[in-house]
């Protein structure tokens, strides 16, 4: 039972000081969660702290690999819209 | 309360109250002397000072506790005080060392601020460690902090203890309905809170924080991002509320929303305000904003004089590792300040040290005013090719004077050295944002952009290349007047609402 941080994490430091288990390490190219330590905040908080403040969609996943903050859930930007604009920008 | 109509784009001119209320509405109320003295050498607050003094932002605060729809968190915040990417995140020790090394090299430095790249108060340890270290080594320096206000009420005492004398709070609304259109979530009491409730909490915290800072004698400036169709009609109310609570300045920043920045507003087609809308919103918020109209929305790691960003040239690695003699540096700064003040005093009467509010005049006296935009690299001369400008300075020009309305950020439509094609979308956006301007002044301009500006009713003018802006504005105004082509600022009712 542990979360993971994936590539895409910007290293913004928001999560690390909140972790009740001291499980988050400021690594490069992205932060890492120590699977031995992460408790998913069970017993400390109602919501997992890292996933509650992380601003980047999709970069924190549970042990099954499911994103805690799926695309569109934080920014409100429909993923299709983002993809279309990105394609347009790249085509220039 | 100003009604807000969802989906409306832009305020009908008539719905903007002409001015605020009662005695202060002449727009000539000057700052109290005590405040004037405190901002006299602050480059961000005093147009007089920003030519002489420098400020420096230390990028020590990476985390943020809210999300704004004009910010993409994969980059740094592109609105408020931090466009661009802060490439170098500093520890408090590194930041203090850098600050002292820069302060020893640039004796005009008077202000050291923490503005990001996230929210300084969402990183209290880093922020306060940095402030304490700088305070100990350079007690003559003014310290300032910018914040979204969420964590502010609980940290006011710490700010006061560290000797912070200016705080900037970004307040985009005082109505949670509008807030819900700007803030998708906040992190509050160990949970992510979304929707209207998030905006309610944020607004409450901002107002509490503002009151507490004022009660402690800290100068508070309020920044608002002007978002057409979202909070444009609401900002005069924000202005009334924050001024009543003691904010000494309310500054409007035009929204920056380009799709390529990947922000919600940028991607969802929210447009930035036009020159005309910026001017109208500023009038609705009261004339004291003229104090901040030279604001350039600088980056979180900005160093130097406004508009002359030396941040990239002064990275940590470039600074000598050796010891800095703090005492000698402070003495050098004091000597530099004394020299600057002597020359400022000689250059103009004392009453005009800040932007001369009394000279701005009443609305009725400005019926003959027109808006003009200028492409300028150095901020003093018409020295830039229109296609290379990433910002355009907007002035309100009348027979008596030229006053800076603000700075519009644009995407240069001409990216290559020889070809000015390809930037079609950028050119279209730039022309749209210039709506309301009678004239665009630049050093050079291509045929197609010229044609497009003319078609939009904006007269391009490249005849004053490298001449001083002030004199050029006056000369062009005279020409327009003589040709009988004066088109007052607000003669066009709301033609940009589509
Ligand atoms: S879920 Fe909780 S314990 Fe696990 S890394 Fe995140 S904050 Fe730490
Ligand atoms: S909050 Fe998210 S983006 Fe920021 S460091 Fe933690 S995992 Fe990375």
Coordinates of C-alpha atoms and ligand atoms in Angstrom, one line a residue:
Chain A
X1 CA 0.0 0.0 0.0
X2 CA 1.9 3.0 -1.3
X3 CA 1.6 5.8 -3.7
X4 CA 4.1 6.6 -6.4
X5 CA 5.2 9.8 -8.1
X6 CA 5.8 9.7 -11.9
X7 CA 7.6 11.7 -14.5
X8 CA 5.8 15.0 -15.0
X9 CA 6.2 16.0 -11.4
X10 CA 7.7 19.5 -11.5
X11 CA 9.5 19.2 -8.2
X12 CA 7.4 22.1 -6.7
X13 CA 7.9 20.9 -3.1
X14 CA 4.3 21.3 -2.2
X15 CA 3.9 17.7 -1.2
X16 CA 7.1 16.9 0.8
X17 CA 6.5 19.0 3.9
X18 CA 3.0 17.7 4.3
X19 CA 3.8 14.0 4.3
X20 CA 3.1 12.6 7.8
X21 CA 5.5 9.7 7.2
X22 CA 8.4 11.6 5.8
X23 CA 8.2 9.4 2.7
X24 CA 8.7 12.0 0.0
X25 CA 12.2 12.6 -1.2
X26 CA 13.3 15.6 -3.4
X27 CA 15.0 13.6 -6.2
X28 CA 15.7 14.5 -9.8
X29 CA 14.3 14.4 -12.4
X30 CA 11.2 14.1 -10.2
X31 CA 10.3 13.6 -6.5
X32 CA 10.0 10.0 -5.2
X33 CA 7.9 8.3 -2.6
X34 CA 9.5 5.7 -0.4
X35 CA 7.2 2.7 -0.7
X36 CA 8.3 1.4 2.6
X37 CA 7.2 4.5 4.5
X38 CA 4.1 5.7 2.6
X39 CA 1.0 4.9 4.6
X40 CA -1.3 6.6 2.1
X41 CA -1.9 8.9 5.1
X42 CA -4.0 6.2 6.8
X43 CA -4.6 7.2 10.4
X44 CA -3.2 10.7 10.0
X45 CA -5.5 12.4 7.5
X46 CA -8.8 11.8 5.8
X47 CA -7.2 12.6 2.4
X48 CA -3.8 11.6 1.2
X49 CA -1.8 14.8 1.6
X50 CA 0.5 14.6 -1.4
X51 CA -2.4 14.0 -3.8
X52 CA -4.5 16.7 -2.2
X53 CA -2.0 19.5 -2.9
X54 CA -0.2 18.3 -6.0
X55 CA -1.0 20.7 -8.9
X56 CA 0.0 18.4 -11.7
X57 CA -2.6 15.9 -13.0
X58 CA -1.6 12.3 -13.4
X59 CA 1.7 12.3 -11.6
X60 CA 0.7 10.7 -8.3
X61 CA -0.7 7.2 -8.7
X62 CA -1.9 4.5 -6.3
X63 CA -0.4 1.0 -6.0
X64 CA -2.6 -0.1 -8.9
X65 CA -1.2 2.7 -11.1
X66 CA -4.4 4.7 -11.1
X67 CA -4.0 8.4 -11.1
X68 CA -5.3 10.2 -8.0
X69 CA -5.8 13.3 -10.0
X70 CA -6.8 12.2 -13.5
X71 CA -6.5 14.6 -16.5
X72 CA -8.9 17.5 -16.4
X73 CA -9.6 17.0 -12.7
X74 CA -7.5 19.9 -11.4
X75 CA -7.2 22.4 -14.2
X76 CA -10.7 21.9 -15.6
X77 CA -9.1 21.8 -19.0
X78 CA -10.7 19.0 -21.1
X79 CA -7.8 16.7 -22.1
X80 CA -9.0 16.8 -25.8
X81 CA -8.7 20.6 -25.9
X82 CA -5.2 20.5 -24.5
X83 CA -4.2 17.9 -27.1
X84 CA -5.7 19.8 -29.9
X85 CA -3.9 23.1 -29.0
X86 CA -0.7 21.3 -28.5
X87 CA -0.9 19.7 -31.9
X88 CA -1.7 23.1 -33.4
X89 CA 1.3 24.7 -31.8
X90 CA 3.6 21.9 -32.9
X91 CA 2.3 22.2 -36.5
X92 CA 3.5 25.8 -36.7
Chain B
X1 CA -23.1 45.1 -6.1
X2 CA -22.3 45.2 -9.7
X3 CA -24.3 42.4 -11.4
X4 CA -22.3 39.9 -13.3
X5 CA -23.8 38.2 -16.3
X6 CA -22.3 34.8 -17.0
X7 CA -21.0 34.5 -20.6
X8 CA -21.0 38.3 -21.1
X9 CA -17.8 39.5 -22.7
X10 CA -16.7 42.9 -21.6
X11 CA -18.6 45.5 -19.6
X12 CA -21.0 47.8 -21.4
X13 CA -19.3 51.1 -20.9
X14 CA -22.4 52.4 -19.1
X15 CA -22.3 49.7 -16.5
X16 CA -18.9 50.9 -15.2
X17 CA -19.5 53.4 -12.5
X18 CA -17.9 56.6 -13.7
X19 CA -15.8 56.9 -10.5
X20 CA -16.0 55.5 -7.1
X21 CA -17.7 57.5 -4.4
X22 CA -17.8 60.9 -2.7
X23 CA -14.8 63.1 -2.0
X24 CA -12.1 60.7 -3.3
X25 CA -13.7 60.6 -6.8
X26 CA -11.9 63.5 -8.3
X27 CA -9.0 61.2 -8.8
X28 CA -6.6 63.7 -7.3
X29 CA -6.4 62.5 -3.8
X30 CA -2.7 62.2 -3.2
X31 CA -1.1 59.7 -1.0
X32 CA -0.8 60.6 2.7
X33 CA 2.7 62.0 3.4
X34 CA 3.6 59.1 5.6
X35 CA 3.0 56.6 2.8
X36 CA 4.6 58.8 0.2
X37 CA 7.8 58.9 2.3
X38 CA 7.8 55.1 2.5
X39 CA 7.3 54.5 -1.2
X40 CA 9.5 57.3 -2.4
X41 CA 12.4 55.1 -3.2
X42 CA 10.5 52.0 -4.1
X43 CA 10.8 51.4 -7.9
X44 CA 7.5 49.5 -8.1
X45 CA 5.4 52.1 -6.4
X46 CA 6.8 55.3 -7.6
X47 CA 7.1 56.2 -11.2
X48 CA 9.8 58.7 -10.2
X49 CA 11.7 56.1 -8.3
X50 CA 11.6 53.4 -11.0
X51 CA 14.0 55.2 -13.2
X52 CA 16.6 55.4 -10.4
X53 CA 16.2 52.5 -8.0
X54 CA 16.4 48.8 -8.5
X55 CA 14.6 45.9 -6.9
X56 CA 15.4 42.2 -6.7
X57 CA 13.1 39.2 -6.4
X58 CA 14.4 36.0 -4.8
X59 CA 13.0 32.8 -6.1
X60 CA 12.9 30.7 -2.9
X61 CA 9.2 29.7 -2.8
X62 CA 8.3 26.9 -5.2
X63 CA 5.0 25.5 -3.7
X64 CA 1.6 27.0 -4.1
X65 CA -1.6 26.4 -2.2
X66 CA -4.2 27.4 -4.8
X67 CA -4.7 27.0 -8.5
X68 CA -5.6 30.0 -10.7
X69 CA -7.1 29.7 -14.2
X70 CA -4.4 32.0 -15.6
X71 CA -1.6 29.9 -14.3
X72 CA -0.1 26.7 -15.7
X73 CA 1.8 25.0 -12.9
X74 CA 4.1 23.3 -15.2
X75 CA 5.7 26.7 -15.7
X76 CA 5.8 29.6 -13.4
X77 CA 2.8 31.8 -12.9
X78 CA 2.5 34.0 -16.0
X79 CA 0.3 36.6 -14.4
X80 CA 0.7 38.5 -11.2
X81 CA 4.3 39.2 -10.7
X82 CA 5.9 36.3 -12.5
X83 CA 5.8 35.7 -16.2
X84 CA 8.4 33.3 -17.6
X85 CA 10.2 30.4 -16.0
X86 CA 12.3 30.9 -13.0
X87 CA 15.2 28.8 -13.9
X88 CA 17.0 28.8 -10.6
X89 CA 15.4 27.8 -7.3
X90 CA 17.4 29.0 -4.3
X91 CA 17.8 27.8 -0.8
X92 CA 17.4 30.6 1.8
X93 CA 21.2 30.6 2.3
X94 CA 21.9 30.8 -1.4
X95 CA 19.3 33.5 -1.8
X96 CA 20.7 35.6 1.0
X97 CA 24.2 35.3 -0.5
X98 CA 23.0 36.2 -3.9
X99 CA 21.0 39.2 -2.5
X100 CA 24.1 40.5 -0.7
X101 CA 26.4 40.0 -3.7
X102 CA 23.9 41.9 -5.9
X103 CA 23.4 44.5 -3.3
X104 CA 27.1 45.1 -3.3
X105 CA 27.2 45.4 -7.0
X106 CA 24.1 47.5 -7.6
X107 CA 24.1 50.2 -5.0
X108 CA 20.8 51.5 -6.3
X109 CA 19.1 48.4 -4.9
X110 CA 16.5 49.4 -2.4
X111 CA 14.0 46.6 -2.4
X112 CA 14.3 42.8 -2.0
X113 CA 11.2 40.8 -2.5
X114 CA 9.9 37.3 -2.5
X115 CA 7.2 36.7 -5.1
X116 CA 7.4 33.1 -6.0
X117 CA 7.7 31.1 -8.2
X118 CA 4.8 29.7 -6.1
X119 CA 3.2 31.5 -3.2
X120 CA 5.8 32.8 -0.7
X121 CA 3.4 32.1 2.3
X122 CA 2.8 28.5 1.1
X123 CA 6.5 28.1 1.8
X124 CA 6.8 29.8 5.2
X125 CA 10.1 28.2 6.3
X126 CA 12.0 29.1 3.2
X127 CA 10.4 32.5 2.9
X128 CA 10.9 33.6 6.5
X129 CA 14.5 32.1 6.7
X130 CA 15.4 34.1 3.7
X131 CA 13.8 37.3 5.1
X132 CA 15.6 36.9 8.4
X133 CA 19.0 36.3 6.7
X134 CA 18.7 39.3 4.4
X135 CA 17.4 41.5 7.3
X136 CA 20.4 40.6 9.4
X137 CA 22.9 41.5 6.7
X138 CA 21.3 44.5 5.1
X139 CA 19.0 46.3 7.6
X140 CA 18.7 49.2 5.2
X141 CA 16.8 47.1 2.6
X142 CA 13.1 47.3 2.2
X143 CA 11.6 43.8 2.3
X144 CA 8.4 42.9 0.4
X145 CA 6.4 39.8 -0.1
X146 CA 3.6 38.9 -2.6
X147 CA 0.9 36.4 -1.8
X148 CA -2.5 35.1 -2.9
X149 CA -3.6 35.7 0.7
X150 CA -4.8 32.2 1.6
X151 CA -2.2 31.6 4.3
X152 CA -1.8 35.3 5.2
X153 CA -3.9 35.8 8.4
X154 CA -1.8 33.3 10.3
X155 CA 1.5 34.7 9.2
X156 CA 1.0 38.5 9.7
X157 CA 2.8 38.5 13.0
X158 CA 5.8 36.7 11.4
X159 CA 5.9 39.2 8.5
X160 CA 5.9 42.1 11.0
X161 CA 8.6 40.5 13.1
X162 CA 10.8 40.1 10.0
X163 CA 10.4 43.8 9.3
X164 CA 8.5 43.4 6.0
X165 CA 7.1 46.7 5.2
X166 CA 5.2 46.1 1.9
X167 CA 2.9 43.2 1.1
X168 CA 1.2 42.7 -2.2
X169 CA -2.0 40.6 -2.2
X170 CA -3.5 39.4 -5.4
X171 CA -7.3 39.9 -5.0
X172 CA -9.2 39.3 -8.2
X173 CA -12.7 39.4 -6.6
X174 CA -14.7 39.8 -3.4
X175 CA -17.6 37.7 -4.7
X176 CA -17.3 33.9 -4.5
X177 CA -19.5 33.5 -7.6
X178 CA -16.8 35.3 -9.6
X179 CA -14.0 33.6 -7.6
X180 CA -15.3 30.2 -8.7
X181 CA -14.7 31.3 -12.3
X182 CA -11.1 32.1 -11.5
X183 CA -9.9 29.5 -8.9
X184 CA -10.7 25.8 -9.5
X185 CA -9.3 24.7 -6.1
X186 CA -7.4 25.6 -3.0
X187 CA -5.6 23.5 -0.4
X188 CA -7.1 24.2 2.9
X189 CA -6.9 22.5 6.3
X190 CA -5.4 19.4 4.7
X191 CA -7.9 19.0 2.0
X192 CA -8.4 20.1 -1.6
X193 CA -11.5 22.3 -1.7
X194 CA -13.1 23.1 -5.0
X195 CA -15.8 25.3 -6.5
X196 CA -17.6 28.2 -4.8
X197 CA -16.6 27.1 -1.3
X198 CA -12.9 27.4 -2.2
X199 CA -13.4 30.9 -3.5
X200 CA -15.3 31.8 -0.3
X201 CA -12.5 30.7 1.9
X202 CA -9.8 32.4 -0.2
X203 CA -11.7 35.7 -0.2
X204 CA -12.3 35.6 3.5
X205 CA -8.6 34.9 4.2
X206 CA -7.5 37.7 1.8
X207 CA -9.7 40.2 3.5
X208 CA -8.7 39.1 7.0
X209 CA -5.0 39.3 6.0
X210 CA -5.4 42.7 4.5
X211 CA -7.1 44.0 7.7
X212 CA -4.4 42.6 9.9
X213 CA -1.6 43.9 7.9
X214 CA -3.0 47.4 7.9
X215 CA -3.6 47.2 11.6
X216 CA 0.1 46.5 12.0
X217 CA 1.1 49.4 9.9
X218 CA 2.4 47.3 6.9
X219 CA 1.8 48.9 3.5
X220 CA -0.5 46.8 1.4
X221 CA -0.8 46.9 -2.3
X222 CA -3.6 44.9 -4.0
X223 CA -3.1 43.5 -7.5
X224 CA -6.0 42.4 -9.6
X225 CA -5.8 40.5 -12.8
X226 CA -8.3 42.1 -15.2
X227 CA -10.2 39.3 -17.0
X228 CA -12.7 40.5 -19.5
X229 CA -16.2 39.0 -19.0
X230 CA -15.2 37.5 -15.7
X231 CA -14.2 40.3 -13.2
X232 CA -14.0 43.4 -15.3
X233 CA -17.3 44.8 -14.1
X234 CA -16.5 43.7 -10.6
X235 CA -13.1 45.4 -10.1
X236 CA -14.4 48.8 -9.1
X237 CA -16.1 47.0 -6.2
X238 CA -12.9 45.3 -5.3
X239 CA -11.2 48.6 -5.4
X240 CA -13.7 50.2 -3.1
X241 CA -13.5 47.4 -0.6
X242 CA -9.7 47.1 -0.4
X243 CA -9.2 50.9 -0.2
X244 CA -11.8 51.2 2.5
X245 CA -9.8 48.5 4.4
X246 CA -6.6 50.5 4.0
X247 CA -4.8 49.2 1.0
X248 CA -2.7 52.1 -0.2
X249 CA -2.7 51.1 -3.9
X250 CA -4.8 49.0 -6.2
X251 CA -3.1 47.9 -9.4
X252 CA -4.7 46.2 -12.4
X253 CA -2.7 43.7 -14.4
X254 CA -4.1 42.8 -17.8
X255 CA -4.7 39.1 -18.1
X256 CA -2.0 37.2 -20.0
X257 CA -3.7 34.2 -21.7
X258 CA -2.0 32.7 -24.7
X259 CA -3.0 29.1 -25.7
X260 CA 0.7 28.2 -25.8
X261 CA 1.1 28.9 -22.1
X262 CA -1.3 26.0 -21.4
X263 CA -3.4 27.8 -18.9
X264 CA -7.2 27.2 -18.5
X265 CA -8.0 30.7 -19.7
X266 CA -5.4 30.4 -22.6
X267 CA -6.7 27.1 -23.8
X268 CA -10.4 27.9 -23.4
X269 CA -10.3 31.0 -25.5
X270 CA -10.5 33.6 -22.7
X271 CA -9.1 36.8 -24.3
X272 CA -7.0 39.4 -22.7
X273 CA -8.4 42.9 -22.2
X274 CA -8.0 45.6 -24.9
X275 CA -6.2 48.9 -24.3
X276 CA -9.7 50.5 -24.2
X277 CA -11.0 48.1 -21.6
X278 CA -7.9 48.4 -19.4
X279 CA -8.2 52.2 -19.5
X280 CA -11.9 52.0 -18.7
X281 CA -11.4 49.6 -15.8
X282 CA -8.7 51.7 -14.4
X283 CA -10.9 54.8 -14.5
X284 CA -13.6 52.8 -12.7
X285 CA -11.2 51.9 -10.0
X286 CA -10.0 55.4 -9.3
X287 CA -7.1 57.5 -10.5
X288 CA -4.6 56.5 -7.8
X289 CA -3.7 53.5 -9.9
X290 CA -1.7 55.9 -12.0
X291 CA 1.0 55.3 -9.5
X292 CA 1.5 51.8 -10.8
X293 CA 0.9 52.2 -14.4
X294 CA 4.5 51.7 -15.2
X295 CA 4.2 48.1 -13.7
X296 CA 5.8 45.5 -16.0
X297 CA 4.7 42.3 -14.3
X298 CA 8.2 41.2 -13.6
X299 CA 9.4 37.7 -13.0
X300 CA 10.0 36.0 -9.7
X301 CA 13.7 36.3 -10.1
X302 CA 13.8 39.8 -11.6
X303 CA 16.7 41.9 -10.7
X304 CA 17.4 45.5 -11.6
X305 CA 15.5 48.5 -12.9
X306 CA 12.0 47.8 -14.1
X307 CA 11.9 46.9 -17.7
X308 CA 15.6 46.2 -17.7
X309 CA 15.8 42.8 -16.4
X310 CA 19.3 41.8 -15.5
X311 CA 18.2 38.6 -13.9
X312 CA 19.6 36.4 -16.6
X313 CA 22.9 38.1 -16.5
X314 CA 23.3 37.7 -12.8
X315 CA 22.9 34.0 -11.9
X316 CA 24.2 32.5 -8.8
X317 CA 27.1 30.8 -10.4
X318 CA 28.3 34.0 -11.9
X319 CA 28.5 35.7 -8.6
X320 CA 31.8 35.6 -6.9
X321 CA 32.0 32.9 -4.3
X322 CA 34.0 35.1 -2.0
X323 CA 32.9 37.0 1.0
X324 CA 30.8 40.1 0.6
X325 CA 31.7 43.1 2.9
X326 CA 28.1 43.9 4.0
X327 CA 29.1 47.0 5.8
X328 CA 31.0 48.5 2.9
X329 CA 28.2 47.6 0.6
X330 CA 25.6 49.3 2.8
X331 CA 27.7 52.5 2.9
X332 CA 28.0 52.4 -0.9
X333 CA 24.3 52.1 -1.1
X334 CA 23.7 55.0 1.2
X335 CA 26.0 57.2 -0.9
X336 CA 24.3 56.1 -4.1
X337 CA 20.9 56.9 -2.6
X338 CA 22.0 60.3 -1.5
X339 CA 23.3 61.1 -4.9
X340 CA 20.1 59.9 -6.6
X341 CA 18.0 62.0 -4.3
X342 CA 20.1 65.1 -4.9
X343 CA 19.6 64.7 -8.6
X344 CA 15.9 63.9 -8.3
X345 CA 15.4 67.0 -6.1
X346 CA 17.2 69.1 -8.7
X347 CA 15.3 67.7 -11.6
X348 CA 11.8 68.5 -10.5
X349 CA 9.7 70.1 -7.7
X350 CA 9.3 67.9 -4.7
X351 CA 5.5 67.6 -5.2
X352 CA 6.1 65.8 -8.5
X353 CA 8.3 63.1 -7.1
X354 CA 5.5 60.6 -7.4
X355 CA 3.3 60.5 -10.5
X356 CA 1.7 63.9 -10.3
X357 CA -1.9 62.9 -9.4
X358 CA -3.1 66.4 -9.4
X359 CA -2.0 66.8 -12.9
X360 CA -4.0 63.9 -14.1
X361 CA -7.2 65.9 -14.1
X362 CA -10.8 65.0 -14.0
X363 CA -12.6 62.9 -16.4
X364 CA -14.5 65.8 -17.8
X365 CA -11.2 67.5 -18.6
X366 CA -10.1 64.4 -20.5
X367 CA -12.8 64.4 -23.1
X368 CA -10.3 65.2 -25.8
X369 CA -7.9 62.4 -24.8
X370 CA -6.9 59.5 -27.1
X371 CA -5.1 56.3 -26.4
X372 CA -1.8 55.6 -28.2
X373 CA 0.3 52.5 -28.0
X374 CA 4.1 52.5 -28.3
X375 CA 6.6 49.8 -29.2
X376 CA 9.6 50.5 -27.1
X377 CA 12.5 48.4 -25.9
X378 CA 13.9 50.8 -23.4
X379 CA 10.7 52.5 -22.2
X380 CA 11.9 56.0 -23.1
X381 CA 12.2 56.0 -26.9
X382 CA 10.1 54.7 -29.8
X383 CA 12.8 52.2 -30.6
X384 CA 11.2 48.9 -31.5
X385 CA 10.0 47.1 -34.6
X386 CA 6.2 46.5 -34.1
X387 CA 6.7 42.8 -35.0
X388 CA 9.3 42.2 -32.4
X389 CA 7.5 43.9 -29.4
X390 CA 6.5 41.5 -26.7
X391 CA 4.8 44.4 -24.8
X392 CA 3.2 47.6 -25.9
X393 CA 3.0 50.7 -23.7
X394 CA -0.4 52.4 -23.7
X395 CA -0.7 56.1 -23.0
X396 CA -3.7 58.4 -22.7
X397 CA -2.7 61.6 -24.5
X398 CA -4.5 64.9 -24.4
X399 CA -3.6 68.5 -25.2
X400 CA -2.1 68.9 -21.8
X401 CA -0.4 65.7 -20.9
X402 CA 0.4 62.0 -21.6
X403 CA -0.2 59.5 -18.9
X404 CA 0.8 55.8 -19.0
X405 CA -2.3 53.7 -18.9
X406 CA -0.5 50.4 -18.6
X407 CA 1.5 47.8 -20.5
X408 CA -0.1 45.1 -22.7
X409 CA 1.8 41.9 -23.2
X410 CA 1.7 40.5 -26.7
X411 CA 3.3 37.8 -28.7
X412 CA 5.7 39.1 -31.2
X413 CA 4.3 38.2 -34.6
X414 CA 7.7 38.4 -36.3
X415 CA 9.9 35.8 -34.9
X416 CA 12.5 35.4 -37.7
X417 CA 15.1 37.9 -38.6
X418 CA 14.0 38.3 -42.2
X419 CA 10.6 36.9 -42.6
X420 CA 7.6 38.4 -40.9
X421 CA 5.2 35.7 -42.0
X422 CA 3.9 32.9 -39.9
X423 CA 2.8 35.0 -37.0
X424 CA -0.7 35.5 -38.3
X425 CA -2.5 34.4 -35.2
X426 CA -0.2 36.5 -33.1
X427 CA -0.7 39.6 -35.3
X428 CA -4.5 39.2 -35.1
X429 CA -4.4 38.9 -31.3
X430 CA -2.1 42.0 -31.1
X431 CA -4.4 44.1 -33.3
X432 CA -7.4 43.0 -31.2
X433 CA -5.8 43.9 -28.0
X434 CA -5.0 47.4 -29.3
X435 CA -8.7 48.2 -29.8
X436 CA -9.4 51.6 -28.6
X437 CA -6.0 53.0 -29.6
X438 CA -5.9 55.8 -32.2
X439 CA -2.3 55.4 -33.0
X440 CA 0.5 52.8 -32.8
X441 CA 4.0 54.2 -32.7
X442 CA 7.0 52.0 -33.5
X443 CA 10.4 52.2 -35.1
X444 CA 9.4 50.0 -38.1
X445 CA 6.4 48.0 -39.3
X446 CA 5.7 45.7 -42.2
X447 CA 3.2 46.3 -45.0
X448 CA 0.7 43.6 -43.9
X449 CA 0.6 44.7 -40.2
X450 CA 0.2 48.3 -41.3
X451 CA -2.8 47.4 -43.4
X452 CA -4.4 45.4 -40.6
X453 CA -4.0 48.2 -38.1
X454 CA -5.5 50.7 -40.5
X455 CA -8.4 48.4 -41.2
X456 CA -9.0 48.2 -37.4
X457 CA -9.0 52.0 -37.2
X458 CA -5.6 52.3 -35.6
X459 CA -3.1 54.6 -37.4
X460 CA 0.4 53.1 -37.6
X461 CA 3.2 55.6 -37.3
X462 CA 6.9 54.8 -37.9
X463 CA 8.1 58.3 -38.4
X464 CA 9.5 58.9 -35.0
X465 CA 12.0 56.0 -34.8
X466 CA 14.3 56.4 -31.8
X467 CA 12.7 59.7 -30.7
X468 CA 11.7 60.1 -27.1
X469 CA 8.2 58.8 -26.3
X470 CA 7.0 61.9 -24.5
X471 CA 7.8 64.4 -27.2
X472 CA 6.5 62.0 -29.9
X473 CA 3.2 61.5 -28.2
X474 CA 2.7 65.3 -28.0
X475 CA 3.7 65.8 -31.6
X476 CA 1.4 63.1 -32.9
X477 CA -1.4 64.4 -30.8
X478 CA -0.9 67.9 -32.3
X479 CA -0.9 66.4 -35.8
X480 CA -4.2 64.5 -35.2
X481 CA -5.8 67.6 -33.7
X482 CA -4.7 69.8 -36.6
X483 CA -6.0 67.2 -39.1
X484 CA -9.3 67.1 -37.2
X485 CA -8.8 63.4 -36.6
X486 CA -9.1 63.3 -32.8
X487 CA -11.1 60.3 -31.8
X488 CA -11.8 60.5 -28.0
X489 CA -11.0 57.5 -25.9
X490 CA -14.5 56.4 -25.1
X491 CA -16.4 57.4 -28.2
X492 CA -16.8 53.9 -29.4
X493 CA -19.5 52.2 -27.3
X494 CA -18.7 48.6 -26.7
X495 CA -18.0 47.5 -30.2
X496 CA -15.7 44.8 -28.9
X497 CA -18.1 42.7 -27.1
X498 CA -18.4 40.1 -29.8
Ligands
LIG1 S1 0.1 9.3 0.6 FE1 0.5 10.3 2.6 S2 2.1 9.1 3.5 FE2 2.1 8.5 1.3 S3 3.6 9.8 0.4 FE3 1.6 10.9 0.2 S4 1.6 12.2 2.0 FE4 3.2 10.7 2.4
LIG2 S1 3.3 18.3 -5.4 FE1 3.3 17.0 -7.2 S2 4.5 18.2 -8.7 FE2 4.9 19.0 -6.7 S3 6.8 17.9 -6.0 FE3 5.0 16.8 -5.2 S4 4.5 15.3 -6.8 FE4 5.9 16.8 -7.7

